[in-house]
Coordinates of C-alpha atoms in Angstrom, one line a residue:
Chain A
X1 CA -25.5 32.9 -63.2
X2 CA -21.8 33.3 -64.3
X3 CA -18.8 34.9 -62.8
X4 CA -15.7 36.4 -64.3
X5 CA -12.2 35.4 -62.6
X6 CA -9.2 37.7 -63.1
X7 CA -5.5 36.7 -62.2
X8 CA -3.3 39.6 -62.4
X9 CA 0.2 38.2 -62.6
X10 CA 3.3 40.3 -63.2
X11 CA 3.9 39.1 -66.7
X12 CA 0.3 37.8 -67.9
X13 CA -3.3 38.3 -66.9
X14 CA -5.5 35.5 -67.2
X15 CA -9.2 36.0 -67.4
X16 CA -12.0 33.5 -67.4
X17 CA -15.5 33.1 -67.6
X18 CA -16.9 30.5 -65.1
X19 CA -20.2 28.6 -64.5
X20 CA -21.9 28.3 -61.4
X21 CA -20.2 24.9 -60.9
X22 CA -16.9 26.0 -61.5
X23 CA -16.2 25.1 -65.3
X24 CA -14.2 27.7 -67.4
X25 CA -15.9 28.2 -70.5
X26 CA -14.0 30.8 -72.0
X27 CA -10.7 32.2 -71.2
X28 CA -8.5 35.1 -72.4
X29 CA -4.9 36.3 -71.8
X30 CA -3.5 40.0 -71.5
X31 CA 0.3 40.9 -71.2
X32 CA 0.1 42.7 -67.8
X33 CA 3.8 44.0 -68.1
X34 CA 3.0 45.8 -71.3
X35 CA 0.4 48.2 -69.3
X36 CA 1.6 51.2 -67.5
X37 CA -1.9 52.9 -67.2
X38 CA -4.5 50.7 -65.2
X39 CA -7.4 52.7 -66.5
X40 CA -6.6 51.4 -70.1
X41 CA -5.6 48.1 -68.6
X42 CA -9.1 47.8 -67.2
X43 CA -10.6 48.9 -70.4
X44 CA -8.9 46.0 -72.4
X45 CA -9.9 43.8 -69.8
X46 CA -13.6 44.7 -70.1
X47 CA -13.3 44.3 -73.7
X48 CA -12.2 40.8 -73.4
X49 CA -15.0 40.2 -70.9
X50 CA -17.6 41.5 -73.2
X51 CA -16.2 39.5 -76.1
X52 CA -16.2 36.2 -74.0
X53 CA -19.9 37.1 -73.1
X54 CA -21.1 37.5 -76.4
X55 CA -19.2 34.7 -77.8
X56 CA -21.5 32.6 -75.1
X57 CA -24.8 34.8 -75.9
X58 CA -24.5 36.2 -72.5
X59 CA -24.5 39.7 -71.3
X60 CA -23.2 41.6 -68.2
X61 CA -26.5 40.9 -66.2
X62 CA -25.7 37.1 -66.3
X63 CA -22.7 37.9 -64.3
X64 CA -23.0 37.8 -60.4
X65 CA -19.5 39.7 -60.4
X66 CA -16.2 39.7 -60.9
X67 CA -13.2 38.3 -58.8
X68 CA -9.7 39.5 -59.0
X69 CA -6.8 37.7 -57.4
X70 CA -3.8 40.2 -57.5
X71 CA -0.7 40.5 -55.6
X72 CA -1.3 42.6 -52.9
X73 CA -4.9 43.1 -53.6
X74 CA -7.0 44.6 -50.9
X75 CA -10.3 42.9 -50.2
X76 CA -11.3 45.9 -48.1
X77 CA -10.3 48.8 -50.3
X78 CA -10.8 47.2 -54.0
X79 CA -7.6 48.3 -54.6
X80 CA -4.0 46.9 -55.2
X81 CA -2.0 49.2 -52.7
X82 CA 1.3 48.8 -54.0
X83 CA 2.6 46.0 -56.4
X84 CA 6.4 45.9 -56.9
X85 CA 6.0 43.5 -59.8
X86 CA 3.8 45.4 -61.9
X87 CA 4.6 48.2 -64.3
X88 CA 1.2 50.1 -63.4
X89 CA 2.6 52.4 -60.4
X90 CA 0.5 53.9 -57.4
X91 CA -2.9 53.2 -56.1
X92 CA -4.6 50.8 -58.6
X93 CA -8.3 51.3 -57.8
X94 CA -9.5 48.4 -59.6
X95 CA -13.2 48.0 -58.0
X96 CA -13.9 51.7 -58.8
X97 CA -12.4 51.4 -62.5
X98 CA -14.4 48.2 -63.2
X99 CA -17.8 49.7 -61.7
X100 CA -17.3 52.4 -64.6
X101 CA -18.1 49.7 -67.0
X102 CA -20.2 47.4 -65.1
X103 CA -22.6 47.7 -62.1
X104 CA -21.9 44.4 -60.6
X105 CA -20.0 43.1 -57.7
X106 CA -16.3 43.4 -58.0
X107 CA -14.1 41.9 -55.4
X108 CA -10.4 41.8 -54.9
X109 CA -8.1 39.7 -52.9
X110 CA -4.4 38.7 -52.9
X111 CA -3.5 35.5 -55.1
X112 CA -2.8 33.1 -52.2
X113 CA -6.4 34.1 -50.6
X114 CA -8.0 33.6 -54.0
X115 CA -6.4 30.2 -54.4
X116 CA -7.9 29.2 -50.7
X117 CA -11.0 30.3 -51.7
X118 CA -11.2 28.5 -55.0
X119 CA -10.4 25.4 -53.2
X120 CA -13.5 26.0 -50.8
X121 CA -15.7 26.9 -53.4
X122 CA -14.8 24.6 -56.2
X123 CA -12.3 22.1 -54.8
X124 CA -11.1 19.9 -52.1
X125 CA -12.2 22.1 -49.3
X126 CA -15.8 22.1 -50.1
X127 CA -18.0 22.2 -47.0
X128 CA -14.8 22.8 -44.7
X129 CA -15.3 25.6 -42.2
X130 CA -11.6 25.7 -41.2
X131 CA -8.7 25.1 -43.2
X132 CA -5.3 26.7 -44.4
X133 CA -3.9 26.7 -47.8
X134 CA 0.0 27.1 -48.5
X135 CA 1.3 28.1 -51.9
X136 CA 4.7 27.2 -52.6
X137 CA 6.1 29.1 -55.8
X138 CA 8.5 31.8 -56.1
X139 CA 7.7 32.8 -52.8
X140 CA 5.4 31.0 -50.1
X141 CA 1.8 32.3 -49.9
X142 CA -1.3 31.4 -47.6
X143 CA -4.8 31.8 -47.3
X144 CA -6.6 31.3 -44.0
X145 CA -10.4 30.2 -43.7
X146 CA -11.9 30.5 -40.6
X147 CA -15.6 29.7 -39.9
X148 CA -16.1 29.7 -43.8
X149 CA -14.6 33.0 -44.2
X150 CA -11.3 34.3 -45.6
X151 CA -9.3 35.9 -42.9
X152 CA -8.6 39.6 -44.2
X153 CA -7.6 40.7 -40.7
X154 CA -7.8 44.5 -39.7
X155 CA -5.9 45.7 -42.8
X156 CA -6.9 43.5 -45.5
X157 CA -3.4 41.7 -45.5
X158 CA -3.9 38.9 -43.1
X159 CA -2.6 35.2 -44.1
X160 CA 1.1 35.9 -44.7
X161 CA 2.3 32.6 -43.1
X162 CA 5.3 32.6 -45.7
X163 CA 6.7 35.2 -43.4
X164 CA 6.2 33.2 -40.0
X165 CA 9.9 33.5 -38.7
X166 CA 10.9 29.9 -38.0
X167 CA 14.6 30.7 -37.2
X168 CA 15.3 33.9 -35.6
X169 CA 18.7 35.1 -37.0
X170 CA 18.3 32.5 -39.8
X171 CA 18.5 32.8 -43.4
X172 CA 18.0 36.0 -45.2
X173 CA 14.4 36.5 -46.5
X174 CA 13.5 38.8 -49.4
X175 CA 11.1 40.7 -46.9
X176 CA 14.4 42.1 -45.1
X177 CA 14.0 40.0 -42.2
X178 CA 15.9 36.8 -41.3
X179 CA 14.7 33.2 -40.9
X180 CA 11.1 33.3 -42.6
X181 CA 9.3 29.9 -43.9
X182 CA 9.7 31.6 -47.5
X183 CA 13.4 31.6 -47.4
X184 CA 13.4 27.8 -46.9
X185 CA 10.2 26.5 -48.5
X186 CA 9.8 28.6 -51.5
X187 CA 11.2 27.2 -54.9
X188 CA 14.4 29.6 -54.5
X189 CA 14.7 28.4 -50.7
X190 CA 14.8 24.9 -51.8
X191 CA 17.7 25.5 -54.4
X192 CA 19.7 27.4 -51.8
X193 CA 19.4 24.5 -49.3
X194 CA 20.5 22.1 -52.2
X195 CA 23.5 24.3 -53.2
X196 CA 24.4 24.8 -49.7
X197 CA 24.4 21.1 -49.2
X198 CA 26.2 20.4 -52.3
X199 CA 28.9 22.9 -51.2
X200 CA 29.2 21.3 -47.8
X201 CA 29.3 17.7 -49.4
X202 CA 32.9 16.4 -50.2
X203 CA 31.2 13.7 -52.5
X204 CA 31.8 14.6 -56.1
X205 CA 31.1 11.0 -57.3
X206 CA 29.4 9.5 -60.6
X207 CA 26.3 11.1 -61.6
X208 CA 23.4 8.8 -62.4
X209 CA 20.3 9.6 -64.8
X210 CA 18.5 12.5 -63.6
X211 CA 21.0 13.4 -60.7
X212 CA 22.4 17.1 -61.1
X213 CA 25.8 17.2 -62.5
X214 CA 28.2 18.8 -60.0
X215 CA 29.1 20.8 -63.4
X216 CA 25.8 22.5 -63.2
X217 CA 26.5 25.8 -61.6
X218 CA 24.4 27.1 -58.4
X219 CA 22.9 29.5 -60.8
X220 CA 21.3 27.4 -63.2
X221 CA 20.0 24.7 -60.5
X222 CA 16.2 24.8 -60.4
X223 CA 13.9 23.5 -57.9
X224 CA 12.4 21.2 -60.9
X225 CA 16.0 19.6 -61.1
X226 CA 16.3 18.9 -57.6
X227 CA 12.8 17.4 -57.8
X228 CA 13.7 15.0 -60.5
X229 CA 17.0 14.2 -58.8
X230 CA 15.2 13.4 -55.6
X231 CA 12.9 11.1 -57.4
X232 CA 15.8 9.4 -59.0
X233 CA 17.1 9.0 -55.6
X234 CA 20.0 11.6 -55.4
X235 CA 20.9 11.9 -51.6
X236 CA 21.5 15.7 -51.7
X237 CA 18.2 16.2 -53.2
X238 CA 16.6 13.8 -50.8
X239 CA 18.2 15.7 -47.8
X240 CA 17.0 19.0 -49.3
X241 CA 13.6 17.8 -49.2
X242 CA 13.9 16.5 -45.7
X243 CA 15.2 19.8 -44.3
X244 CA 12.4 21.7 -46.5
X245 CA 9.7 19.4 -45.0
X246 CA 11.2 19.9 -41.4
X247 CA 10.5 23.6 -41.4
X248 CA 7.5 23.6 -43.7
X249 CA 6.0 21.0 -41.1
X250 CA 7.0 23.1 -38.2
X251 CA 5.2 26.0 -39.7
X252 CA 2.0 24.1 -40.5
X253 CA 1.9 22.6 -36.9
X254 CA 2.4 26.3 -35.6
X255 CA -0.3 27.4 -37.8
X256 CA -2.6 24.8 -36.4
X257 CA -2.3 26.3 -32.8
X258 CA -4.0 29.3 -34.4
X259 CA -7.2 28.2 -36.0
X260 CA -7.3 24.5 -35.5
X261 CA -8.2 23.8 -39.2
X262 CA -9.4 20.4 -40.3
X263 CA -7.0 20.4 -43.3
X264 CA -4.0 22.2 -44.6
X265 CA -3.6 22.1 -48.3
X266 CA -0.6 22.6 -50.4
X267 CA -0.3 23.8 -54.1
X268 CA 2.4 24.9 -56.3
X269 CA 5.4 24.0 -58.2
X270 CA 7.5 22.8 -55.5
X271 CA 4.9 20.4 -54.2
X272 CA 4.8 18.6 -57.2
X273 CA 7.6 16.4 -56.2
X274 CA 5.4 14.4 -54.6
X275 CA 6.8 11.8 -51.6
X276 CA 10.5 13.2 -51.4
X277 CA 8.7 16.0 -49.9
X278 CA 5.3 14.8 -48.5
X279 CA 6.7 11.6 -46.6
X280 CA 9.0 13.7 -44.5
X281 CA 6.4 16.4 -44.3
X282 CA 3.9 14.2 -42.8
X283 CA 6.4 12.9 -40.3
X284 CA 7.5 16.4 -39.4
X285 CA 4.0 17.9 -39.2
X286 CA 3.0 15.0 -36.5
X287 CA 6.4 15.5 -34.7
X288 CA 5.7 19.2 -34.1
X289 CA 2.1 19.0 -33.7
X290 CA 0.6 19.7 -30.0
X291 CA -1.0 16.8 -28.7
X292 CA -4.5 17.9 -28.7
X293 CA -4.5 18.3 -32.6
X294 CA -2.8 15.0 -33.5
X295 CA -4.7 13.0 -36.1
X296 CA -7.4 16.2 -36.4
X297 CA -5.7 17.9 -39.4
X298 CA -5.0 16.2 -42.9
X299 CA -2.4 17.5 -45.3
X300 CA -4.0 17.7 -48.7
X301 CA -2.9 18.6 -52.2
X302 CA -5.1 21.2 -54.1
X303 CA -7.8 19.5 -56.0
X304 CA -8.0 22.1 -58.6
X305 CA -5.9 22.0 -61.9
X306 CA -2.8 24.0 -62.2
X307 CA -3.9 25.9 -65.2
X308 CA -7.3 26.7 -63.6
X309 CA -6.7 27.5 -60.0
X310 CA -6.0 31.2 -60.7
X311 CA -9.0 31.9 -62.6
X312 CA -11.5 29.7 -60.2
X313 CA -9.7 31.1 -57.3
X314 CA -10.3 34.7 -58.3
X315 CA -14.0 33.8 -59.7
X316 CA -14.6 32.3 -56.1
X317 CA -14.3 35.5 -54.5
X318 CA -17.5 36.7 -55.9
X319 CA -19.1 34.6 -53.2
X320 CA -17.4 37.1 -50.4
X321 CA -19.0 39.9 -51.9
X322 CA -19.7 42.6 -49.4
Chain B
X1 CA -31.0 41.2 -18.9
X2 CA -28.2 39.8 -16.6
X3 CA -25.8 37.1 -17.0
X4 CA -23.7 34.6 -14.9
X5 CA -20.0 34.1 -15.3
X6 CA -18.4 31.3 -13.9
X7 CA -14.6 30.6 -13.8
X8 CA -13.6 27.1 -13.3
X9 CA -9.9 27.0 -11.7
X10 CA -8.5 24.0 -10.5
X11 CA -8.5 25.0 -6.8
X12 CA -11.4 27.6 -6.8
X13 CA -14.6 28.3 -8.8
X14 CA -15.7 31.9 -9.0
X15 CA -19.2 32.7 -9.7
X16 CA -20.4 36.0 -10.6
X17 CA -23.9 37.8 -11.3
X18 CA -23.2 40.5 -14.0
X19 CA -25.1 43.3 -15.4
X20 CA -25.6 44.0 -19.2
X21 CA -22.8 46.7 -18.8
X22 CA -20.2 44.5 -17.1
X23 CA -20.5 45.2 -13.4
X24 CA -20.4 42.1 -10.9
X25 CA -23.5 42.9 -8.5
X26 CA -22.6 39.8 -6.5
X27 CA -20.1 36.8 -6.4
X28 CA -19.5 33.4 -4.9
X29 CA -16.8 30.9 -4.5
X30 CA -16.6 27.3 -4.4
X31 CA -13.7 25.0 -3.6
X32 CA -13.4 23.1 -7.0
X33 CA -10.7 20.8 -5.7
X34 CA -13.0 19.2 -3.0
X35 CA -15.4 17.9 -5.9
X36 CA -14.9 14.6 -7.6
X37 CA -18.5 14.5 -8.9
X38 CA -19.7 17.1 -11.4
X39 CA -23.2 16.7 -11.0
X40 CA -23.2 17.5 -7.4
X41 CA -20.7 20.3 -8.2
X42 CA -23.1 21.9 -10.7
X43 CA -25.9 21.5 -8.3
X44 CA -24.1 23.3 -5.7
X45 CA -23.3 26.0 -8.5
X46 CA -26.8 26.4 -9.3
X47 CA -27.7 26.8 -5.5
X48 CA -25.1 29.7 -5.3
X49 CA -26.7 31.1 -8.4
X50 CA -30.4 30.9 -7.2
X51 CA -29.1 32.6 -3.8
X52 CA -27.6 35.5 -5.7
X53 CA -30.5 35.7 -7.9
X54 CA -33.0 36.0 -4.9
X55 CA -30.5 38.1 -3.1
X56 CA -31.0 40.6 -5.8
X57 CA -34.5 40.0 -6.6
X58 CA -34.1 38.4 -9.6
X59 CA -35.1 35.1 -11.1
X60 CA -33.9 32.7 -13.7
X61 CA -35.6 34.5 -16.5
X62 CA -33.6 37.4 -16.0
X63 CA -30.8 35.6 -17.1
X64 CA -29.4 35.8 -20.7
X65 CA -27.3 32.8 -20.0
X66 CA -24.7 31.1 -18.2
X67 CA -21.1 31.6 -19.6
X68 CA -18.3 29.2 -18.2
X69 CA -14.6 29.6 -18.7
X70 CA -12.8 26.3 -18.0
X71 CA -9.4 24.6 -18.8
X72 CA -10.0 22.6 -22.0
X73 CA -13.8 24.0 -22.2
X74 CA -15.2 23.0 -25.6
X75 CA -17.4 25.5 -27.4
X76 CA -18.7 23.1 -29.6
X77 CA -19.7 20.2 -27.2
X78 CA -20.4 22.3 -24.0
X79 CA -18.3 19.8 -22.2
X80 CA -14.7 19.8 -20.5
X81 CA -13.0 16.9 -22.3
X82 CA -10.2 16.3 -20.0
X83 CA -8.8 18.5 -17.6
X84 CA -5.8 17.2 -15.8
X85 CA -6.2 19.8 -13.1
X86 CA -9.5 18.8 -11.8
X87 CA -10.5 16.2 -9.5
X88 CA -13.8 15.5 -11.3
X89 CA -12.6 13.0 -14.0
X90 CA -13.8 11.9 -17.6
X91 CA -16.2 14.0 -20.0
X92 CA -17.8 16.6 -17.7
X93 CA -21.0 17.6 -19.8
X94 CA -21.5 21.0 -18.3
X95 CA -24.0 22.3 -20.7
X96 CA -26.5 19.5 -20.6
X97 CA -26.0 19.3 -16.9
X98 CA -26.9 23.2 -16.2
X99 CA -29.9 22.6 -18.4
X100 CA -31.5 20.2 -16.1
X101 CA -31.7 23.4 -13.8
X102 CA -32.2 26.2 -15.9
X103 CA -33.5 26.3 -19.7
X104 CA -31.2 29.3 -20.7
X105 CA -28.2 29.4 -22.9
X106 CA -24.9 27.9 -21.5
X107 CA -21.8 28.8 -23.2
X108 CA -18.4 27.0 -22.5
X109 CA -14.9 28.0 -23.9
X110 CA -11.4 27.9 -22.4
X111 CA -10.2 30.4 -19.8
X112 CA -8.1 32.0 -22.1
X113 CA -10.6 32.5 -24.9
X114 CA -13.0 33.8 -22.3
X115 CA -10.3 36.4 -21.1
X116 CA -10.2 37.6 -24.6
X117 CA -14.0 37.8 -25.2
X118 CA -14.3 39.7 -21.8
X119 CA -11.9 42.3 -23.1
X120 CA -14.0 42.3 -26.4
X121 CA -17.5 42.7 -24.7
X122 CA -16.4 44.6 -21.6
X123 CA -12.7 45.9 -21.8
X124 CA -10.2 47.6 -24.1
X125 CA -11.3 45.6 -27.2
X126 CA -14.7 46.9 -27.6
X127 CA -15.4 47.9 -31.2
X128 CA -12.3 45.7 -32.4
X129 CA -12.9 43.3 -35.1
X130 CA -9.5 41.8 -35.1
X131 CA -7.3 41.3 -32.0
X132 CA -5.3 38.6 -29.9
X133 CA -5.0 38.1 -26.1
X134 CA -2.0 36.4 -24.6
X135 CA -2.6 35.6 -20.9
X136 CA 0.7 34.9 -19.2
X137 CA 0.6 32.9 -16.1
X138 CA 1.7 29.4 -15.1
X139 CA 1.4 28.7 -18.9
X140 CA 0.6 30.8 -21.9
X141 CA -2.7 31.0 -23.2
X142 CA -4.4 32.8 -26.0
X143 CA -7.8 34.0 -27.3
X144 CA -8.2 35.1 -31.0
X145 CA -11.0 37.2 -32.5
X146 CA -11.2 37.4 -36.1
X147 CA -14.3 39.4 -37.5
X148 CA -15.7 39.9 -34.2
X149 CA -15.8 36.1 -33.5
X150 CA -13.8 33.9 -31.2
X151 CA -11.9 31.5 -33.2
X152 CA -12.8 28.2 -32.2
X153 CA -11.4 26.2 -35.0
X154 CA -12.7 22.6 -36.4
X155 CA -12.2 21.1 -32.8
X156 CA -13.1 23.9 -30.4
X157 CA -9.5 24.0 -29.3
X158 CA -8.1 26.6 -31.5
X159 CA -5.7 29.4 -30.1
X160 CA -3.1 27.6 -28.6
X161 CA -0.3 30.2 -29.3
X162 CA 1.6 29.3 -26.2
X163 CA 2.3 26.4 -27.9
X164 CA 3.9 27.7 -30.9
X165 CA 7.3 26.6 -31.4
X166 CA 9.8 29.1 -31.5
X167 CA 12.9 27.4 -31.2
X168 CA 13.1 24.0 -32.7
X169 CA 15.1 21.6 -30.5
X170 CA 14.9 24.2 -27.6
X171 CA 13.7 24.2 -24.1
X172 CA 11.6 21.4 -22.9
X173 CA 7.8 22.5 -22.7
X174 CA 5.4 20.9 -20.5
X175 CA 3.5 19.8 -23.4
X176 CA 6.1 17.2 -24.5
X177 CA 7.5 19.2 -27.1
X178 CA 10.5 21.3 -27.2
X179 CA 10.7 25.2 -27.7
X180 CA 7.3 26.5 -27.2
X181 CA 6.6 30.2 -26.3
X182 CA 5.0 28.8 -23.0
X183 CA 8.7 27.2 -22.0
X184 CA 10.0 30.6 -22.1
X185 CA 7.4 33.5 -21.4
X186 CA 5.3 31.7 -18.7
X187 CA 6.1 32.6 -15.1
X188 CA 8.0 29.2 -14.8
X189 CA 9.7 30.0 -18.1
X190 CA 10.7 33.5 -16.8
X191 CA 12.2 31.9 -13.6
X192 CA 14.1 29.2 -15.5
X193 CA 15.8 31.9 -17.6
X194 CA 16.8 33.9 -14.6
X195 CA 18.1 30.7 -12.8
X196 CA 20.1 29.8 -16.1
X197 CA 21.6 33.3 -16.4
X198 CA 22.7 33.2 -12.6
X199 CA 24.1 29.9 -13.0
X200 CA 26.0 31.2 -16.0
X201 CA 27.0 34.4 -14.4
X202 CA 30.4 34.7 -12.3
X203 CA 29.2 37.8 -10.4
X204 CA 28.1 37.1 -7.1
X205 CA 28.6 40.5 -5.7
X206 CA 26.8 42.5 -3.1
X207 CA 23.0 42.4 -3.0
X208 CA 21.0 45.7 -3.3
X209 CA 17.5 46.2 -1.8
X210 CA 15.2 44.3 -3.6
X211 CA 17.7 42.5 -5.7
X212 CA 17.5 38.4 -5.4
X213 CA 20.1 37.1 -2.9
X214 CA 22.5 34.5 -4.4
X215 CA 21.4 32.4 -1.1
X216 CA 18.0 32.0 -2.4
X217 CA 17.8 28.7 -4.1
X218 CA 16.5 28.2 -7.6
X219 CA 13.5 26.5 -6.3
X220 CA 12.3 29.4 -4.3
X221 CA 12.7 32.2 -7.1
X222 CA 9.6 33.5 -8.2
X223 CA 8.5 35.7 -11.3
X224 CA 7.4 38.3 -8.8
X225 CA 10.9 38.4 -7.1
X226 CA 12.4 38.7 -10.6
X227 CA 10.0 41.5 -11.5
X228 CA 10.8 43.2 -8.3
X229 CA 14.4 42.9 -8.9
X230 CA 14.1 44.2 -12.5
X231 CA 12.5 47.2 -11.3
X232 CA 15.4 48.0 -8.9
X233 CA 17.8 47.6 -11.5
X234 CA 19.2 44.0 -11.0
X235 CA 21.3 43.3 -14.4
X236 CA 20.2 39.5 -14.5
X237 CA 16.5 40.3 -13.8
X238 CA 16.5 43.2 -16.6
X239 CA 18.5 40.3 -18.8
X240 CA 15.7 37.9 -18.0
X241 CA 12.9 40.3 -19.1
X242 CA 14.9 41.2 -22.4
X243 CA 15.2 37.6 -23.4
X244 CA 11.5 37.0 -22.6
X245 CA 10.6 39.9 -24.5
X246 CA 12.6 38.8 -27.5
X247 CA 10.8 35.8 -27.8
X248 CA 7.4 36.8 -26.9
X249 CA 7.7 39.7 -29.5
X250 CA 8.7 37.3 -32.0
X251 CA 5.8 35.0 -31.2
X252 CA 3.3 38.2 -31.3
X253 CA 4.7 39.3 -34.6
X254 CA 4.4 35.8 -36.2
X255 CA 0.8 35.9 -34.9
X256 CA 0.3 39.1 -36.9
X257 CA 1.0 37.3 -40.1
X258 CA -1.9 35.3 -39.4
X259 CA -4.8 37.6 -38.6
X260 CA -3.5 41.1 -38.8
X261 CA -5.0 42.1 -35.8
X262 CA -5.3 45.8 -34.7
X263 CA -4.2 45.1 -31.3
X264 CA -2.4 42.4 -29.1
X265 CA -3.5 42.4 -25.5
X266 CA -1.5 41.2 -22.6
X267 CA -2.6 40.2 -19.4
X268 CA -1.4 37.9 -16.2
X269 CA 1.1 38.3 -13.4
X270 CA 4.3 38.3 -15.4
X271 CA 2.9 41.1 -17.5
X272 CA 2.6 43.4 -14.3
X273 CA 6.3 43.9 -13.9
X274 CA 5.8 46.9 -16.5
X275 CA 8.7 48.6 -18.5
X276 CA 11.5 45.9 -17.8
X277 CA 9.2 43.6 -19.9
X278 CA 7.3 46.1 -22.2
X279 CA 10.3 48.3 -23.5
X280 CA 12.1 45.4 -24.8
X281 CA 8.8 43.8 -25.9
X282 CA 7.9 46.9 -28.0
X283 CA 11.3 46.8 -29.5
X284 CA 11.2 43.1 -30.5
X285 CA 7.8 43.3 -31.8
X286 CA 8.8 45.9 -34.3
X287 CA 12.2 44.3 -35.2
X288 CA 10.0 40.8 -36.0
X289 CA 7.3 42.6 -37.9
X290 CA 6.7 42.0 -41.3
X291 CA 7.0 45.6 -43.2
X292 CA 3.3 45.7 -44.3
X293 CA 2.0 45.4 -40.8
X294 CA 4.5 47.9 -39.0
X295 CA 2.6 50.7 -37.2
X296 CA -0.7 48.9 -37.4
X297 CA -0.9 46.3 -34.5
X298 CA -0.8 48.1 -30.9
X299 CA 0.5 46.4 -27.8
X300 CA -2.3 46.9 -25.1
X301 CA -2.6 45.6 -21.5
X302 CA -6.0 44.2 -20.6
X303 CA -8.3 46.9 -19.3
X304 CA -10.1 44.5 -16.9
X305 CA -9.5 44.2 -13.4
X306 CA -7.5 41.2 -12.2
X307 CA -10.4 40.2 -9.8
X308 CA -12.7 40.4 -12.4
X309 CA -11.4 39.3 -15.6
X310 CA -12.4 35.6 -15.3
X311 CA -16.0 36.1 -14.2
X312 CA -16.4 39.0 -16.9
X313 CA -14.8 36.9 -19.7
X314 CA -16.9 34.2 -18.8
X315 CA -20.2 36.0 -18.8
X316 CA -19.2 37.4 -22.1
X317 CA -19.1 34.1 -23.8
X318 CA -23.0 34.4 -23.6
X319 CA -23.0 36.7 -26.5
X320 CA -21.5 33.8 -28.5
X321 CA -24.5 31.8 -27.7
X322 CA -25.6 29.3 -30.6

């Protein structure tokens, strides 16, 4: 059997045709932002799906289902409840809409949950009953697997560890509260830490290759630049990752007290910097870890490819069909 | 069918014979502290069980199983791995030992997990798929139910939310780390907050009825006294509960980001004070709650009786038999 994975992003929609063992044998793309009507959007996605199927001499009946990863995607209702980043407004009843075209299972969840489940079905978490995925990007998302099942909670919206408050009264978060993990460990949070350190620092010395020049204004600093600077040894960039790692390690150690996972996975742009983040992260994770869990939970990087994780994660959701 | 619930405490062991609908029809007690050999301990417990059975014209075959709540009780191994409060040392293989006497399911978990599951099977959480129990006492324990199952995690030791670090670098906790919920919201933590406030306070005015006299040394202040003082309007006691509630509410709101439960239950001595704790707790829980969960998770008090919860919780574990 094959499955379809659809990743609904604010700008683009990735659609892939996936084999049982996780190979993407065809993929398409639609410009999400240009749609305001989800009926038309689903119709066009179905057009792409049918096109991929016929190109591979397959038909709808060869599909075990359609998995959809979407911001605020609700597993229980099959809808996107409210997605501030989409131009399609109101309640988007995706499951119902797809069923107009195909009588096969349609499973929705949010993108971080999809990433976690992709890791479980096709990636490094195969065979693990308990693990947690943290996705670092514009925000910080998470997906939690307990007893081999994604935790959706009573509302469908469980697994928002990016909004664990780590520093009561701390940095303002986009969610309206203060001190959330996301305010520190997202790409934006990392940039903010760097810029704060730079403002405090009196040193305006020579710039070495790959260091961030003091003449680059705060608004143009990116987490990619900070990562490059850290790997080139810039002290402020290294200190930025030490501080990021301290809080991320704390959040991870706190998460372990919840479900005692065998591993915590990381993925997303800000994790690509490597050792400048990972070395202090391992130290902080260990420092904050309750004794009884020490040495029992690994930190692992996602083993799915960057350009495949969204489609594979979405396709993996089919394994959760109700 | 009937079941046996055994609660292993450091001082006493409570043993109860429980009907299917949660009535305790016979109960016994053994002095845990006087045992150094767990073989003898289990033998004596079995003696009490057989005695209760024959007193009710029942036999072993009428039991669906034996549930045991014990500090560090491990669900997967059926053992108590290491219990600092017991005089029986080493690995205590309870499941195996009970099986020498009775060929029926024996299920172990820790006491807070047992309390949570008791609430699920016999108490206020009946029918809830997702909830969390916080037990406040000498320490702060927790039990987490996700999709109707207790979360035991990869090690069997999941659900230690009392050791979520809320204040990095904060108050020393018995676990060796700093700033855990338990260091603030346990009976001892509450006493410590009160004594700190008293030391800071310059006011040594008249004592009203039920207020704590300044002549009572710190070492003799109990959380019960503080609760009485709070209900009599003593400002320092009220402030103590406001601060306790602030951190407990934060921990609870953070826990909601994990599993989106429909309720968080509270039990244990320090929760009995009532409104001086609960009013600021509801406020703090709401203040720290991520928008998408607001109004979707209730704070509830355990609906099991104080003197029954340990036995009923242990007996309830039978429903988790492997």
